[in-house]
Structures are given as structure tokens and as C-alpha cells.
Coordinates of C-alpha atoms in Angstrom, one line a residue:
Chain A
M91 CA 0.0 0.0 0.0
H92 CA 1.2 3.5 -0.8
T93 CA 0.5 6.2 1.8
V94 CA -0.8 9.3 0.1
L95 CA -1.2 11.4 3.3
E96 CA 0.0 11.0 6.8
L97 CA -0.7 13.3 9.7
R98 CA 1.5 12.9 12.7
D99 CA 0.5 14.4 16.0
I100 CA -1.0 17.6 14.5
T101 CA -2.1 20.3 17.0
K102 CA -3.6 23.6 16.1
K103 CA -4.8 26.3 18.4
F104 CA -6.8 29.5 17.6
G105 CA -5.9 31.7 20.5
H106 CA -6.4 29.6 23.6
Q107 CA -8.9 27.3 21.9
V108 CA -7.5 23.9 20.8
A109 CA -9.0 23.2 17.4
L110 CA -6.9 20.0 16.7
N111 CA -5.5 18.0 19.5
H112 CA -2.6 15.6 18.5
I113 CA -4.3 14.3 15.4
S114 CA -2.7 11.4 13.6
L115 CA -4.2 9.6 10.6
S116 CA -3.1 8.1 7.3
I117 CA -4.8 7.7 3.9
Q118 CA -3.7 5.0 1.5
R119 CA -3.8 5.2 -2.3
G120 CA -7.3 4.4 -3.6
D121 CA -9.0 5.2 -0.3
I122 CA -12.2 7.2 -0.2
Y123 CA -11.7 8.4 3.3
G124 CA -14.8 9.8 5.0
L125 CA -14.0 12.3 7.8
I126 CA -17.0 12.4 10.1
G127 CA -17.7 15.0 12.8
R128 CA -20.1 17.5 14.2
N129 CA -20.0 21.2 13.2
G130 CA -16.9 22.7 14.8
A131 CA -15.3 19.3 15.4
G132 CA -12.2 20.2 13.4
K133 CA -12.9 18.7 10.0
T134 CA -12.3 21.9 7.9
T135 CA -9.3 22.8 10.1
I136 CA -7.6 19.5 9.2
L137 CA -8.3 20.0 5.5
K138 CA -7.1 23.5 5.5
I139 CA -3.8 22.4 7.2
I140 CA -3.4 19.7 4.5
V141 CA -3.7 22.3 1.7
R142 CA -1.6 24.9 3.6
L143 CA -4.4 27.5 4.1
L144 CA -3.6 27.0 7.8
Q145 CA -0.3 26.2 9.5
Q146 CA -0.3 23.7 12.3
D147 CA 1.3 24.6 15.6
R148 CA 3.0 21.3 16.0
G149 CA 3.2 17.9 14.2
D150 CA 4.2 16.8 10.8
I151 CA 2.4 16.1 7.5
L152 CA 3.6 13.9 4.8
L153 CA 2.0 14.2 1.4
F154 CA 3.0 11.6 -1.1
G155 CA 5.9 11.0 1.3
S156 CA 7.1 14.6 1.3
S157 CA 7.4 16.7 4.4
T158 CA 10.0 19.4 3.5
K159 CA 8.3 22.7 2.7
K160 CA 9.6 23.0 -0.9
D161 CA 8.7 19.4 -1.7
Y162 CA 5.4 19.6 0.0
F163 CA 4.2 22.4 -2.2
K164 CA 5.4 20.5 -5.2
Q165 CA 3.3 17.5 -4.2
L166 CA 0.4 19.7 -3.4
K167 CA 0.2 20.3 -7.1
R168 CA -0.9 16.7 -7.4
T169 CA -4.0 17.5 -5.3
G170 CA -7.3 19.1 -6.1
S171 CA -9.5 20.6 -3.4
V172 CA -12.7 22.4 -2.6
I173 CA -12.5 23.8 0.8
E174 CA -15.6 25.3 2.5
T175 CA -17.8 27.1 -0.1
P176 CA -16.7 26.7 -3.7
V177 CA -15.2 29.9 -5.0
A178 CA -14.7 31.2 -8.6
N179 CA -14.9 34.5 -10.5
N180 CA -18.5 35.9 -10.2
Q181 CA -18.5 37.6 -13.6
L182 CA -17.3 34.6 -15.6
T183 CA -19.2 31.7 -17.0
A184 CA -18.3 28.1 -16.1
E185 CA -16.2 27.7 -19.2
Q186 CA -14.5 31.1 -18.7
N187 CA -13.7 30.2 -15.1
L188 CA -12.1 26.9 -16.2
I189 CA -10.1 28.7 -18.9
Y190 CA -8.9 31.2 -16.3
Y191 CA -7.7 28.4 -14.0
C192 CA -6.1 26.6 -16.9
K193 CA -4.1 29.7 -17.7
M194 CA -3.2 30.1 -14.0
K195 CA -2.1 26.5 -13.7
G196 CA -0.3 26.5 -17.0
I197 CA -2.5 23.7 -18.4
V198 CA -2.1 23.6 -22.1
D199 CA -4.4 20.6 -22.9
K200 CA -7.1 22.1 -25.1
N201 CA -9.6 19.4 -24.1
A202 CA -9.1 19.9 -20.4
V203 CA -11.9 22.5 -20.1
L204 CA -14.5 20.5 -22.1
E205 CA -13.6 17.3 -20.4
A206 CA -14.1 18.8 -16.9
L207 CA -17.3 20.5 -17.9
N208 CA -18.7 17.3 -19.4
F209 CA -17.6 15.3 -16.4
V210 CA -19.5 17.5 -13.9
G211 CA -22.4 18.1 -16.2
L212 CA -22.0 21.8 -16.7
A213 CA -21.3 21.7 -20.4
N214 CA -24.7 23.3 -21.2
T215 CA -24.7 26.3 -18.9
G216 CA -24.0 28.7 -21.8
K217 CA -23.5 32.3 -20.8
K218 CA -24.8 31.9 -17.2
K219 CA -22.4 33.5 -14.9
F220 CA -21.0 32.0 -11.7
K221 CA -22.8 34.6 -9.6
N222 CA -26.1 33.3 -10.9
F223 CA -25.3 29.6 -10.3
S224 CA -27.3 27.5 -7.8
L225 CA -25.3 26.0 -4.9
G226 CA -25.3 22.6 -6.7
M227 CA -23.8 24.2 -9.9
K228 CA -21.2 26.0 -7.8
Q229 CA -20.3 22.7 -6.1
K230 CA -19.9 21.1 -9.5
L231 CA -17.8 23.9 -10.8
G232 CA -15.6 23.8 -7.7
L233 CA -15.1 20.1 -8.4
A234 CA -14.4 20.8 -12.1
I235 CA -11.7 23.4 -11.1
A236 CA -10.2 20.9 -8.7
L237 CA -10.1 18.2 -11.4
L238 CA -8.6 20.4 -14.1
S239 CA -5.0 19.3 -13.4
K240 CA -6.1 15.6 -13.1
P241 CA -5.1 15.3 -9.5
D242 CA -4.1 12.0 -7.8
F243 CA -5.6 13.1 -4.5
L244 CA -8.9 15.0 -4.2
I245 CA -9.9 16.8 -1.0
L246 CA -13.5 17.8 -0.5
D247 CA -15.0 19.7 2.4
E248 CA -18.8 19.1 2.8
P249 CA -19.3 18.8 -0.9
I250 CA -22.9 17.7 -0.7
N251 CA -24.2 20.4 1.6
G252 CA -27.2 22.1 0.1
L253 CA -27.5 19.8 -2.9
D254 CA -30.9 18.4 -3.9
P255 CA -31.4 14.6 -3.7
I256 CA -30.8 14.1 -7.4
A257 CA -27.6 16.2 -7.3
I258 CA -26.4 14.2 -4.3
V259 CA -26.7 11.0 -6.3
E260 CA -25.0 12.5 -9.3
F261 CA -22.2 13.8 -7.1
R262 CA -21.7 10.5 -5.4
N263 CA -21.6 8.6 -8.7
M264 CA -19.0 11.1 -10.0
L265 CA -16.7 10.5 -7.0
I266 CA -17.0 6.8 -7.2
K267 CA -16.3 6.9 -10.9
L268 CA -13.1 9.0 -10.3
N269 CA -12.0 6.6 -7.6
Q270 CA -12.7 3.5 -9.7
T271 CA -11.6 4.6 -13.1
Q272 CA -8.7 6.9 -12.2
Q273 CA -7.6 5.4 -8.9
M274 CA -8.1 8.8 -7.4
T275 CA -7.7 8.9 -3.7
I276 CA -10.4 11.0 -2.1
L277 CA -10.6 12.7 1.4
I278 CA -14.2 13.9 2.0
S279 CA -15.6 15.5 5.1
S280 CA -19.3 15.5 5.7
H281 CA -22.0 15.1 8.2
V282 CA -24.4 13.6 5.7
L283 CA -23.5 10.2 6.9
G284 CA -25.8 8.1 4.8
E285 CA -24.2 9.5 1.7
L286 CA -20.7 9.2 3.1
Y287 CA -21.4 5.5 3.9
Q288 CA -22.3 4.7 0.4
M289 CA -19.1 6.0 -1.1
S290 CA -16.3 5.8 1.5
T291 CA -14.0 2.9 2.0
R292 CA -12.5 4.1 5.3
F293 CA -13.8 6.4 8.0
G294 CA -12.4 8.6 10.7
I295 CA -14.6 10.1 13.5
I296 CA -13.4 13.4 14.8
D297 CA -14.8 15.1 17.9
N298 CA -13.5 18.1 19.8
G299 CA -10.4 18.2 17.7
S300 CA -9.4 14.6 18.2
I301 CA -9.7 11.5 16.0
I302 CA -11.6 9.2 18.3
K303 CA -12.2 6.2 15.9
E304 CA -10.9 5.0 12.6
F305 CA -12.3 2.0 10.8
T306 CA -12.8 0.5 7.4
K307 CA -16.1 -0.1 5.8
E308 CA -15.6 -3.8 6.2
E309 CA -14.9 -3.5 9.9
F310 CA -18.0 -1.4 10.3
E311 CA -20.1 -3.9 8.5
T312 CA -18.9 -6.6 10.7
Q313 CA -19.7 -4.5 13.8
S314 CA -23.0 -3.3 12.5
R315 CA -24.8 -6.6 13.1
E316 CA -28.4 -6.7 14.3
Y317 CA -29.2 -6.0 18.0
I318 CA -32.2 -5.9 20.2
H319 CA -33.4 -2.5 21.2
L320 CA -34.9 -2.7 24.6
Q321 CA -36.6 0.1 26.6
V322 CA -37.4 -0.5 30.2
D323 CA -38.2 1.5 33.4
K324 CA -35.4 -0.2 35.5
P325 CA -32.3 -0.7 33.2
N326 CA -29.9 -1.5 36.1
L327 CA -32.2 -4.3 37.3
A328 CA -32.8 -5.4 33.7
T329 CA -29.1 -5.6 33.1
T330 CA -28.6 -7.9 36.1
I331 CA -31.4 -10.2 34.9
L332 CA -30.0 -10.3 31.4
N333 CA -26.6 -11.2 32.7
Q334 CA -28.2 -14.0 34.8
L335 CA -29.8 -15.2 31.6
G336 CA -26.3 -15.6 30.1
I337 CA -26.4 -12.5 27.9
K338 CA -22.8 -11.2 27.9
S339 CA -22.9 -8.5 25.1
L340 CA -25.1 -5.5 25.8
K341 CA -24.9 -1.8 26.2
V342 CA -26.9 0.6 28.4
V343 CA -27.5 3.5 26.0
D344 CA -29.4 5.8 28.3
S345 CA -31.7 5.8 31.4
K346 CA -34.3 3.7 29.6
T347 CA -32.5 1.9 26.7
I348 CA -30.4 -1.2 26.5
N349 CA -29.0 -2.6 23.3
I350 CA -28.5 -6.4 23.3
Y351 CA -26.0 -7.8 20.8
D352 CA -26.2 -11.4 22.1
F353 CA -29.0 -13.5 20.5
S354 CA -28.4 -16.6 22.5
V355 CA -31.6 -16.1 24.5
D356 CA -35.0 -15.9 22.8
N357 CA -36.9 -12.7 23.0
T358 CA -39.9 -14.4 24.6
E359 CA -37.7 -15.6 27.4
I360 CA -36.2 -12.1 27.9
V361 CA -39.7 -10.6 28.1
K362 CA -40.9 -13.3 30.5
Q363 CA -38.0 -12.9 32.9
L364 CA -38.1 -9.1 32.9
T365 CA -41.9 -9.2 33.6
L366 CA -41.4 -11.6 36.4
A367 CA -39.0 -9.1 37.9
H368 CA -41.7 -6.4 37.7
I369 CA -39.8 -4.5 35.0
K370 CA -42.1 -2.6 32.6
I371 CA -41.0 -3.1 29.0
S372 CA -42.0 -0.2 26.6
T373 CA -40.1 -1.4 23.6
I374 CA -38.4 -4.6 22.4
V375 CA -37.5 -4.6 18.7
K376 CA -34.7 -5.9 16.5
E377 CA -32.6 -3.1 14.9
H378 CA -29.5 -2.6 12.8
I379 CA -26.7 -0.1 13.5
N380 CA -26.2 2.4 10.7
L381 CA -23.3 4.8 10.4
E382 CA -25.5 7.6 11.9
S383 CA -26.3 5.7 15.1
Y384 CA -22.8 4.4 15.3
F385 CA -21.4 7.9 15.0
K386 CA -23.9 9.1 17.7
T387 CA -23.0 6.4 20.1
T388 CA -19.3 6.9 19.5
I389 CA -19.3 10.6 20.3
E390 CA -21.9 10.3 23.0
P391 CA -21.1 6.9 24.5
G392 CA -23.5 5.2 26.9
E393 CA -22.5 2.7 29.6
D394 CA -20.7 -0.2 28.0
I395 CA -21.4 -3.6 29.4
N396 CA -18.8 -6.1 28.0
H397 CA -18.3 -5.0 24.4
V398 CA -20.0 -4.2 21.1
Chain B
M596 CA 4.1 34.6 -12.4
F597 CA 3.5 34.8 -16.2
N598 CA 0.6 32.3 -15.9
M599 CA -1.0 34.6 -13.3
I600 CA -0.6 37.6 -15.7
R601 CA -2.2 35.6 -18.5
A602 CA -5.0 34.5 -16.3
D603 CA -5.7 37.9 -14.8
L604 CA -5.6 39.7 -18.2
Y605 CA -8.0 37.1 -19.5
R606 CA -10.3 37.8 -16.5
L607 CA -10.0 41.6 -17.0
L608 CA -10.8 41.4 -20.6
H609 CA -14.0 39.5 -19.7
S610 CA -15.1 42.0 -17.1
K611 CA -17.5 44.9 -17.9
G612 CA -15.7 46.9 -15.2
F613 CA -12.5 47.0 -17.3
Y614 CA -14.3 48.4 -20.3
I615 CA -16.2 50.9 -18.3
T616 CA -13.0 52.1 -16.6
E617 CA -11.2 52.5 -20.0
A618 CA -14.3 54.3 -21.4
V619 CA -14.2 56.7 -18.5
L620 CA -10.5 57.4 -19.1
I621 CA -11.1 58.1 -22.8
F622 CA -14.1 60.4 -22.0
A623 CA -12.1 62.3 -19.3
V624 CA -9.1 62.8 -21.5
S625 CA -11.1 63.7 -24.6
S626 CA -13.3 66.2 -22.9
S627 CA -10.3 67.8 -21.2
I628 CA -8.6 68.2 -24.6
M629 CA -11.7 69.5 -26.3
T630 CA -12.2 72.1 -23.6
K631 CA -8.4 72.7 -23.0
T632 CA -9.1 72.2 -19.3
A633 CA -6.9 70.0 -17.2
G634 CA -8.7 69.5 -13.8
T635 CA -7.4 68.0 -10.6
I636 CA -8.9 66.1 -7.7
G637 CA -8.1 67.1 -4.2
A638 CA -6.1 70.1 -2.9
N639 CA -5.1 72.5 -5.6
T640 CA -1.7 74.3 -5.2
Q641 CA -1.0 77.7 -6.6
D642 CA 1.7 76.4 -8.9
L643 CA -0.6 73.8 -10.3
E644 CA -3.3 76.4 -10.9
K645 CA -0.8 78.7 -12.6
F646 CA 0.5 75.9 -14.9
Q647 CA -3.0 74.9 -15.9
I648 CA -4.0 78.5 -16.7
A649 CA -0.9 79.1 -18.7
S650 CA -1.5 75.8 -20.6
Q651 CA -4.9 77.0 -21.6
A652 CA -3.4 79.9 -23.6
K653 CA -1.4 77.4 -25.8
V654 CA -2.5 75.4 -28.8
W655 CA -3.2 71.8 -27.5
N656 CA -1.3 69.8 -30.0
S657 CA 0.1 66.4 -29.0
I658 CA 3.2 67.7 -27.3
T659 CA 1.6 70.6 -25.3
S660 CA -1.4 68.3 -24.4
V661 CA 0.9 65.7 -22.9
S662 CA 2.7 68.3 -20.8
A663 CA -0.6 70.0 -19.8
M664 CA -2.4 66.7 -19.1
S665 CA 0.5 65.5 -17.0
S666 CA -0.9 67.9 -14.3
M667 CA -4.1 65.9 -14.3
A668 CA -2.4 62.5 -14.1
S669 CA -3.6 61.9 -10.5
I670 CA -6.9 61.0 -12.0
L671 CA -5.1 57.7 -12.7
I672 CA -5.4 56.9 -9.0
Y673 CA -9.1 56.6 -9.6
L674 CA -8.7 54.8 -13.0
I675 CA -6.2 52.2 -11.7
L676 CA -8.3 51.6 -8.5
P677 CA -10.9 49.5 -10.4
L678 CA -8.2 47.4 -12.0
F679 CA -6.6 47.0 -8.6
I680 CA -9.9 45.8 -7.2
M681 CA -10.6 43.5 -10.1
T682 CA -7.2 41.8 -9.9
I683 CA -6.3 41.8 -6.2
G684 CA -9.4 43.0 -4.3
F685 CA -11.9 40.5 -5.5
D686 CA -9.5 37.6 -4.8
F687 CA -9.6 38.6 -1.1
S688 CA -13.2 39.7 -0.7
R689 CA -14.4 36.5 -2.5
K690 CA -11.7 34.3 -1.1
I691 CA -10.7 33.3 -4.7
Y692 CA -7.1 33.0 -3.4
K693 CA -8.1 29.6 -1.9
N694 CA -8.0 27.9 -5.3
P695 CA -4.4 28.7 -6.3
L696 CA -3.0 28.5 -2.7
S697 CA -4.6 25.2 -2.0
S698 CA -3.2 23.6 -5.1
G699 CA 0.5 24.1 -4.6
M700 CA 1.2 27.8 -5.2
T701 CA 3.3 29.2 -2.3
R702 CA 2.2 32.5 -0.7
I703 CA 5.3 34.3 -1.7
N704 CA 4.8 33.2 -5.3
Y705 CA 1.1 34.3 -5.1
F706 CA 2.0 37.7 -3.5
I707 CA 4.7 38.5 -6.1
S708 CA 2.6 37.3 -9.0
K709 CA -0.3 39.5 -7.9
Y710 CA 1.9 42.5 -7.5
F711 CA 3.6 41.9 -10.8
V712 CA 0.1 41.8 -12.5
F713 CA -0.6 45.1 -10.8
L714 CA 2.7 46.6 -12.0
V715 CA 1.9 45.6 -15.5
L716 CA -1.6 47.0 -15.4
T717 CA -0.3 50.3 -13.9
F718 CA 2.2 50.6 -16.6
L719 CA -0.3 49.8 -19.3
Q720 CA -2.8 52.3 -17.8
F721 CA -0.1 55.0 -18.0
V722 CA 0.6 54.1 -21.6
F723 CA -3.1 54.2 -22.4
Y724 CA -3.6 57.6 -20.6
Y725 CA -0.7 59.4 -22.4
G726 CA -1.4 57.5 -25.6
T727 CA -5.0 58.7 -25.6
V728 CA -3.9 62.3 -24.9
F729 CA -1.3 62.1 -27.7
I730 CA -3.6 60.7 -30.3
V731 CA -6.8 62.7 -29.5
S732 CA -5.0 66.0 -29.3
G733 CA -2.9 65.1 -32.4
L734 CA -6.0 64.3 -34.4
K735 CA -7.6 67.6 -33.3
N736 CA -4.7 70.1 -33.3
G737 CA -1.7 68.4 -34.9
W738 CA 1.2 66.4 -33.5
G739 CA 3.7 69.2 -32.6
D740 CA 7.4 69.1 -32.5
P741 CA 9.0 67.5 -29.4
S742 CA 12.1 69.2 -28.1
S743 CA 14.8 67.3 -26.3
Y744 CA 13.9 69.2 -23.1
F745 CA 10.3 67.9 -23.4
L746 CA 11.4 64.4 -24.0
H747 CA 13.8 64.5 -21.0
K748 CA 11.2 66.2 -18.8
I749 CA 8.3 63.9 -19.7
I750 CA 10.4 60.7 -19.1
F751 CA 11.3 62.1 -15.6
T752 CA 7.6 63.1 -15.0
I753 CA 6.2 59.8 -15.9
G754 CA 8.8 58.0 -13.9
L755 CA 8.0 60.1 -10.8
Q756 CA 4.3 59.7 -11.4
I757 CA 4.5 55.9 -11.6
I758 CA 6.6 55.6 -8.5
S759 CA 4.4 58.0 -6.6
L760 CA 1.3 56.1 -7.7
L761 CA 2.8 52.8 -6.7
A762 CA 3.6 54.3 -3.3
I763 CA -0.1 55.2 -2.8
F764 CA -1.2 51.7 -3.9
A765 CA 1.5 50.0 -1.8
I766 CA -0.3 51.4 1.2
S767 CA -3.6 50.2 -0.3
I768 CA -2.1 46.8 -0.7
F769 CA -0.9 46.8 2.9
I770 CA -4.5 47.7 4.0
M771 CA -5.9 45.0 1.8
Y772 CA -3.6 42.2 3.2
L773 CA -4.2 43.5 6.7
S774 CA -7.9 43.7 6.6
F775 CA -8.9 41.5 3.6
S776 CA -11.4 44.2 3.0
T777 CA -11.9 45.8 -0.5
V778 CA -13.9 48.6 1.0
A779 CA -11.3 49.6 3.6
S780 CA -8.7 49.5 0.8
I781 CA -10.8 51.6 -1.6
I782 CA -11.6 54.2 1.1
F783 CA -7.9 54.4 2.1
T784 CA -6.7 54.8 -1.5
I785 CA -9.1 57.7 -2.0
V786 CA -8.9 59.4 1.4
F787 CA -5.1 59.0 2.1
P788 CA -3.8 61.2 -0.7
L789 CA -6.5 63.8 -0.1
I790 CA -5.7 64.0 3.6
I791 CA -1.9 64.3 3.0
S792 CA -2.6 67.0 0.4
I793 CA -4.6 69.0 2.9
I794 CA -2.1 68.5 5.7
S795 CA 0.7 69.5 3.4
A796 CA -1.2 72.6 2.4
V797 CA -1.7 73.5 6.1
F798 CA 1.8 72.7 7.2
K799 CA 3.8 74.2 4.3
H800 CA 7.0 74.4 6.2
T801 CA 7.2 70.8 7.3
I802 CA 9.6 69.7 4.6
W803 CA 9.4 65.9 5.0
L804 CA 5.6 66.0 4.7
K805 CA 5.8 67.1 1.0
Y806 CA 7.7 63.9 0.2
F807 CA 4.7 61.9 1.3
N808 CA 2.3 64.0 -0.7
F809 CA 2.3 61.5 -3.6
Q810 CA -0.8 62.9 -5.3
S811 CA 0.7 66.4 -5.5
S812 CA 4.0 64.8 -6.8
I813 CA 2.0 63.2 -9.6
D814 CA 0.3 66.4 -10.7
S815 CA 3.3 68.8 -10.3
A816 CA 6.0 66.5 -11.6
Y817 CA 6.3 68.2 -15.1
F818 CA 6.3 71.9 -14.1
T819 CA 8.2 71.8 -10.8
H820 CA 11.9 72.6 -10.9
Y821 CA 13.6 70.0 -8.7
S822 CA 17.1 70.1 -7.2
S823 CA 19.0 66.8 -7.4
T824 CA 18.5 66.5 -3.6
N825 CA 14.8 67.0 -4.0
I826 CA 14.6 64.4 -6.8
S827 CA 16.5 61.9 -4.6
C828 CA 14.2 62.5 -1.7
F829 CA 11.0 62.1 -3.7
F830 CA 12.2 58.8 -5.1
L831 CA 13.6 57.6 -1.8
Y832 CA 10.5 58.4 0.2
A833 CA 8.3 56.7 -2.4
L834 CA 10.6 53.7 -2.7
A835 CA 10.8 53.3 1.1
T836 CA 7.0 53.5 1.4
I837 CA 6.6 50.8 -1.3
L838 CA 9.2 48.6 0.3
V839 CA 7.9 48.9 3.9
C840 CA 4.3 48.4 2.9
L841 CA 5.0 45.4 0.6
V842 CA 7.2 43.7 3.1
G843 CA 4.7 44.4 5.8
A844 CA 1.8 43.1 3.7
Y845 CA 3.7 40.0 2.8
L846 CA 4.6 39.2 6.4
I847 CA 1.0 39.6 7.4
F848 CA -0.1 37.4 4.6
Q849 CA 2.5 34.8 5.3
R850 CA 1.3 34.4 8.9
K851 CA -2.4 34.7 8.3
D852 CA -4.8 31.8 8.8
L853 CA -6.8 31.7 5.6

């Protein structure tokens, strides 16, 4: 495996506020790495540090193996990025904007503009100027600008924010196509977790400036097996009874909820024993962990009994 | 750097603002030549007034028009300002700098490239201003016969005007990189020369102040008789202002979280 990006112990402060706290992560070639976090968790700060819009206070970054300043900027030319809101020249059309960036980047391939426009589906926008674009069109043009130099590594910050459902599907398909046909490595931050799950191959959860979990899609799918969602009025007593029944894998989520991951005891028996102990059951249902609930329980953990 | 110039010129040529600015320049120059009236913006000195009145008595052929209109060249502050906003200002107010900076362009490279674009545009705007004066007046009243004194004087005049104008805009660039605000930079570009002109008029005996009166230097460069010490001081003060402001602007930019 070739490491495209490696962050080592990155810390960034804004005044006295710690935005990133000893962040370490690595991204391998061909990954679509989904960076998950709440607003203000530090996602954009990480991305800005990678593209050098911000400077970290401590720690090292290796991009395609390069860490020295001169070499890093050279390697940065192999990346394309859209950080925060996509920006372009208001008074220019999509095509004119791409020609502008071709001239700036010294791209001489005459087909580059048309290829990029066709790829993102903006070839028919005619004389419409960037200032009159919808958010979806702006996102697409931002992606087209990032793709002009045919990067090996694409960095996208909340690219599906504000897109309508059809545009989201189109955007997802575009990224998957880039990854599969061009072996493009993609780092994408988002809190639209359903979408992120459909395209990413690896995930990192960031909270309060720290990476608290990293996992592959395969690992997640192994973990995201079915469980019994149980809501009772006395969870502590219920936990004791469940343990007595031989159920080893469960989790107290909140003051009413217990998730049971052990299916060795039949539901009917669980209901019977809890009822005998005068525990009122309001819900007992089989559920499946999705990325959203996994994210939620990871950043707001309940009381773990045994393991998940 | 040359890629940036090509890109920014492409962007300018696709902006209505650029054509409006050049149309205003042609209109201002043509109407001045037609009416034989070189105006000025800001504080008006007695010497400037005398020169402009004396100019009105002459036939405005190309040569006399160029010398007369040199006393109105501070209008270029207002005719370069839109180009400055379109090439540097919008990049900051709309955060367009993110695209080149996030794809491998270093901040020093970006800073120098942008300034180089501005230098080229300033030079071209001077060429366009004096070129328009020369052609419009030549077509109306004939081309005239340039003396060696005129050629020597006009080269010095344009040199001093360019460096004085660059000094004004160096401060504007400093404000731009400091505040990332186009509005603050525009206000400063307009207000600073006026304030200095007024202060210089009030404190006539404060010698060093006149060297910072860049707008007055622009308008009076042709008809003022300078000693060699004076010339050195004007150039040194302007160059020092440019150097200090640009270094300061870059240091701010280099350390700024974008």
C-alpha cells in the first residue's frame, strides 16, 4: 500500500482554543476516506492544514511521502480541493472560469476544459455567470476546477451540503467513478452520513479536535450486526437479569435503553424474565446499526457492558 | 508569475468593469482636450493652478497636451483603482485566493505574481492615458514638435508619477492584506492622498511631509523645478514607502490563517 497522506501528532490552536489535539491519521492510495464529525469538530481545520491554508502549531504532515516545505508544495500540485464554499470568479461563466484556471495553472491541454465541464455536467450552462449559479452548480464547478489538473488526491469539504437529492446521487456517482476509473484517492468531510457511507471505504470520526475512531467499511459492516433495542423502566435491574440469563454482550445507552447484541436467548424468554421481575417493557425490537447511530453512540457513549 | 498575468488579463478582458474604466478614461481625457481644461482632484496648489491656466493659452497639439495633461495624471489613481480591485481586491473579498493557494502555489509566489500583475496594469494604464492624450490632441490640433527638453522632462515626469502612484497603492495593498477588505482599501486609496494633500497645504514648512504628498507629486512633476537632492528625496521616500508596505503586507499574509 502507498501512503498518500500521513498526519503525525498535528495540533492547532486558535488563541487559547484547541482546534486540533494531537491528530494522527493516514490515507492510502485508492481510499475514499470519510471524515465524520459535528460542526466545529475540526474537519475543515484538518483539510485547511493539509492544503496549507492554515499552518499547524505542531506535528508533521507527509503528502506523497514529502514533508519538507519545498517538496510539500510540489506534491500539493498533485491534489485538487474544494475547501468550504466553492469559489470562482463571479462575472465569468463556467467555461471562462475553467479557462482562467487553466491559464493560471499552465494547463495547455485544449480538451481539459471541455472534459471537466462534461464530467461534472456543466457543459450546457452557456452564458450563465457563476454569480447566478445555484449551490449545486457551484459545487460542480468547484469540483471541475479541482479536477482540471487531473489530481491524484482529491480533498472535498462538505461537498454535498445544500444539494438536492438528485444532485447528491450525481455527485456520489462522480466521486465513485473518479475513484474506480482513475484510482483517485479522495478525502471527503461530511455530516451527511448516509451518503458518506455509500461512497467511503474508510472512516475517521473526529470530535472536539481529536480522532476518536478510525475503521474501514468492512470493519464497520462486521460490527453493524443486528441487535435488540430494549426500553425498560429499570435498566440496572434489567441488566442484572439479562446477565443472569447468560447474555454477555449488551450496552446501556441511556436511562431507559439497553442494546443487546447477544442473540443466545430468545426474546420471549427475555420478556418473561423481565416481567417476572416487575420490570415494565415499553419497547423490544430488532434493529440494525447504521453509520449515523454508530457515530452518535461513538461521540456520546452510553455505559458499555462487556463489548460491542 | 506569467501564468498569473495571462489568467488575470483574461479575467479583466471578460469584465465589464474593465471596459467601463477605459471608457471613462477616454471620456475624461477627450473632454479635457476638447475644452483645454486639465482639472485636478483634491487640494489644488497655486503652482498647479498657474501651470494649468498658462497651458490654456497654448494650442493643444500632442506635445503641449501631454505636458498639460500630466498635471491631471492623479486621475489615474481613480482609474487604476478599479483594476486593482478586479485583480487583487476580488481575490480577497471573495476568497478566490483559496484555489491557487490550495493547489501548490506558495504564498510568496502568489504575492509576487499578484503584485507583478498590478505593476503591468499600472504601466499599461499610463501608456493608455498618455497614448490617448497624444492621439486625441494630435488628431484635433496636430502632433507638434518634441524638443529634447520635453522628452527629457516627460520621461522624468512619468517616472516620478509611476513611482508616486505605486507608493499610494503600496499602502492600499498593505491595508488589503491586513484587513482582507476591499472597502477599507478603496476608502484608504481615495482618502489618504487627499488627507496628505490637505495636511501638506496647512503645514507648508514641514519639509518631509511634502515627500509623502504623492498625489501632489504626480500632478506637479512636469512643471516643478527640482534640485537633485529633491529628486532623490522624492524617489527615496516613495521607494521606502513601497518597500515597507509590501514587506509588511507579505509578512502579514504569510502568517495569516486563511
